[in-house]
Amino acid sequence: MRLQRAHAGLRRLGVLFSGVGNETLDGLLSGQGLLRFAQSQGLALERIDALWSEPQAAPRAEVVEAFTTAIVTAVSAVAVTLDPESVYFVGRLSPLVEEVLPEARRRLSLSLPSAPEIRVVPQELGLSVARGTAYAGLAQAQAQLRESILQPEDAN
């Protein structure tokens, strides 16, 4: 997950602790980082997509739990800092995000007064980030249009 910064003061979220041991968010929410973590938990993976395409037993559950915790931590950090309506996940880990999304939403509803909507953009080589940006722009335009239609006219 990445944020496009409007102000230079907001640093990348990836350096924050994920809530899983000493792992950072980058360590669990990036393809390479999650692959390293999965291997350290005993999964014999050569590529990260094997985590969802070739599910293994017990160690997989631990990795998926850690990934879910990292998503909840990242979305919580964004929510309390920026109060967005939506958070978009794009890229190679999208299938795993889809898998854990119901549990992540459940946890967020317990810990945040108002959790942002989480959307997952399917990966297409070279287009994932562009598509996520387009979805975010479209959602913002729809929200502004809805507000302008529903807002009563000033009585002058």
Short mmCIF file of C-alpha atoms in Angstrom, two decimals:
data_model
loop_
_atom_site.label_atom_id
_atom_site.label_comp_id
_atom_site.label_asym_id
_atom_site.label_seq_id
_atom_site.Cartn_x
_atom_site.Cartn_y
_atom_site.Cartn_z
CA MET A 1 0.00 0.00 0.00
CA ARG A 2 1.35 3.39 -0.91
CA LEU A 3 0.06 6.89 -0.37
CA GLN A 4 0.59 9.74 -2.72
CA ARG A 5 1.74 12.57 -0.49
CA ALA A 6 0.34 16.04 -0.68
CA HIS A 7 2.82 17.33 1.90
CA ALA A 8 6.46 16.42 2.35
CA GLY A 9 5.99 15.91 6.12
CA LEU A 10 4.15 12.60 5.75
CA ARG A 11 6.67 9.77 5.46
CA ARG A 12 6.13 6.34 3.95
CA LEU A 13 4.09 4.10 6.20
CA GLY A 14 6.26 1.08 5.47
CA VAL A 15 8.71 1.92 8.23
CA LEU A 16 6.04 1.54 10.92
CA PHE A 17 5.84 -1.66 12.94
CA SER A 18 3.18 -4.01 11.65
CA GLY A 19 1.97 -5.33 15.00
CA VAL A 20 3.68 -8.68 14.31
CA GLY A 21 6.92 -9.06 16.25
CA ASN A 22 9.57 -6.69 14.92
CA GLU A 23 8.26 -6.77 11.35
CA THR A 24 7.64 -3.46 9.59
CA LEU A 25 4.68 -2.85 7.31
CA ASP A 26 7.03 -3.07 4.30
CA GLY A 27 8.22 -6.41 5.66
CA LEU A 28 4.72 -7.85 5.46
CA LEU A 29 2.92 -5.79 2.81
CA SER A 30 5.52 -5.97 0.03
CA GLY A 31 5.96 -9.04 -2.14
CA GLN A 32 9.63 -9.53 -1.29
CA GLY A 33 9.12 -8.84 2.40
CA LEU A 34 6.19 -11.22 2.72
CA LEU A 35 8.11 -13.91 0.82
CA ARG A 36 11.04 -13.57 3.26
CA PHE A 37 8.65 -13.71 6.21
CA ALA A 38 6.86 -16.79 4.82
CA GLN A 39 10.19 -18.54 4.29
CA SER A 40 11.26 -17.68 7.85
CA GLN A 41 8.05 -19.33 9.07
CA GLY A 42 8.96 -22.58 7.31
CA LEU A 43 7.11 -22.25 4.01
CA ALA A 44 9.13 -23.53 1.06
CA LEU A 45 8.09 -20.85 -1.43
CA GLU A 46 10.07 -19.69 -4.44
CA ARG A 47 7.54 -17.03 -5.47
CA ILE A 48 5.06 -15.14 -3.32
CA ASP A 49 2.07 -16.04 -5.52
CA ALA A 50 2.50 -19.67 -4.42
CA LEU A 51 1.14 -18.53 -1.03
CA TRP A 52 -2.38 -18.33 -2.49
CA SER A 53 -2.07 -20.54 -5.58
CA GLU A 54 -0.51 -23.54 -3.78
CA PRO A 55 -1.81 -23.29 -0.20
CA GLN A 56 0.14 -25.21 2.43
CA ALA A 57 -0.94 -26.17 5.94
CA ALA A 58 -0.13 -24.66 9.34
CA PRO A 59 2.71 -22.24 8.50
CA ARG A 60 0.48 -20.64 5.84
CA ALA A 61 -2.14 -19.79 8.46
CA GLU A 62 0.50 -17.98 10.53
CA VAL A 63 1.68 -16.00 7.50
CA VAL A 64 -1.88 -15.08 6.49
CA GLU A 65 -2.63 -14.00 10.07
CA ALA A 66 0.48 -11.78 10.09
CA PHE A 67 -0.50 -10.30 6.72
CA THR A 68 -4.02 -9.58 7.99
CA THR A 69 -2.63 -7.87 11.09
CA ALA A 70 -0.34 -5.73 8.90
CA ILE A 71 -3.28 -4.66 6.72
CA VAL A 72 -5.31 -3.69 9.78
CA THR A 73 -2.34 -1.76 11.19
CA ALA A 74 -1.70 0.07 7.90
CA VAL A 75 -5.35 0.99 7.32
CA SER A 76 -5.69 2.10 10.96
CA ALA A 77 -2.64 4.36 10.64
CA VAL A 78 -4.01 5.90 7.45
CA ALA A 79 -7.51 6.26 8.93
CA VAL A 80 -6.46 8.08 12.10
CA THR A 81 -3.95 10.26 10.25
CA LEU A 82 -5.80 11.21 7.07
CA ASP A 83 -9.45 10.12 7.57
CA PRO A 84 -9.89 8.91 3.96
CA GLU A 85 -13.17 7.56 2.59
CA SER A 86 -11.36 4.74 0.78
CA VAL A 87 -8.04 2.92 0.88
CA TYR A 88 -6.89 1.07 -2.25
CA PHE A 89 -4.64 -1.97 -2.36
CA VAL A 90 -2.98 -2.61 -5.71
CA GLY A 91 -0.36 -5.00 -6.99
CA ARG A 92 0.84 -8.58 -6.76
CA LEU A 93 -0.60 -9.24 -3.32
CA SER A 94 -4.17 -8.38 -4.38
CA PRO A 95 -5.39 -12.02 -4.33
CA LEU A 96 -4.21 -12.39 -0.74
CA VAL A 97 -5.76 -9.05 0.24
CA GLU A 98 -9.08 -10.28 -1.20
CA GLU A 99 -8.77 -13.45 0.88
CA VAL A 100 -8.22 -11.66 4.19
CA LEU A 101 -10.47 -8.66 3.56
CA PRO A 102 -13.53 -9.90 5.50
CA GLU A 103 -11.43 -10.49 8.64
CA ALA A 104 -9.55 -7.19 8.20
CA ARG A 105 -12.85 -5.30 7.87
CA ARG A 106 -14.21 -7.05 10.97
CA ARG A 107 -11.16 -6.06 13.04
CA LEU A 108 -11.25 -2.49 11.75
CA SER A 109 -14.93 -2.15 12.68
CA LEU A 110 -14.02 -3.14 16.24
CA SER A 111 -11.14 -0.69 16.59
CA LEU A 112 -12.16 2.39 14.57
CA PRO A 113 -15.27 4.53 14.99
CA SER A 114 -15.46 4.92 11.21
CA ALA A 115 -13.30 2.66 9.05
CA PRO A 116 -12.57 3.66 5.45
CA GLU A 117 -13.82 1.49 2.63
CA ILE A 118 -11.10 -0.90 1.49
CA ARG A 119 -10.91 -1.62 -2.21
CA VAL A 120 -8.69 -4.08 -4.01
CA VAL A 121 -7.56 -3.38 -7.54
CA PRO A 122 -6.63 -6.51 -9.51
CA GLN A 123 -3.08 -6.67 -10.78
CA GLU A 124 -2.32 -6.08 -14.42
CA LEU A 125 1.36 -5.87 -15.25
CA GLY A 126 2.36 -2.26 -15.50
CA LEU A 127 -1.18 -0.97 -14.91
CA SER A 128 -1.98 -1.73 -11.27
CA VAL A 129 -0.91 1.61 -9.82
CA ALA A 130 -2.44 3.58 -12.70
CA ARG A 131 -5.71 1.69 -12.31
CA GLY A 132 -5.74 2.26 -8.54
CA THR A 133 -5.17 5.97 -9.08
CA ALA A 134 -7.97 6.08 -11.64
CA TYR A 135 -10.34 4.30 -9.24
CA ALA A 136 -9.45 6.73 -6.46
CA GLY A 137 -10.04 9.71 -8.76
CA LEU A 138 -13.35 8.30 -9.94
CA ALA A 139 -14.50 7.67 -6.37
CA GLN A 140 -13.59 11.24 -5.41
CA ALA A 141 -15.43 12.66 -8.43
CA GLN A 142 -18.52 10.58 -7.59
CA ALA A 143 -18.45 11.76 -3.98
CA GLN A 144 -18.17 15.41 -5.03
CA LEU A 145 -21.00 15.00 -7.55
CA ARG A 146 -23.20 13.31 -4.95
CA GLU A 147 -22.52 16.11 -2.44
CA SER A 148 -23.26 18.84 -4.99
CA ILE A 149 -26.56 17.20 -5.96
CA LEU A 150 -27.69 16.56 -2.39
CA GLN A 151 -26.53 19.90 -0.99
CA PRO A 152 -29.45 22.35 -0.68
CA GLU A 153 -29.08 25.64 -2.50
CA ASP A 154 -28.26 28.72 -0.44
CA ALA A 155 -31.32 30.77 0.34
CA ASN A 156 -30.12 34.27 -0.65
#
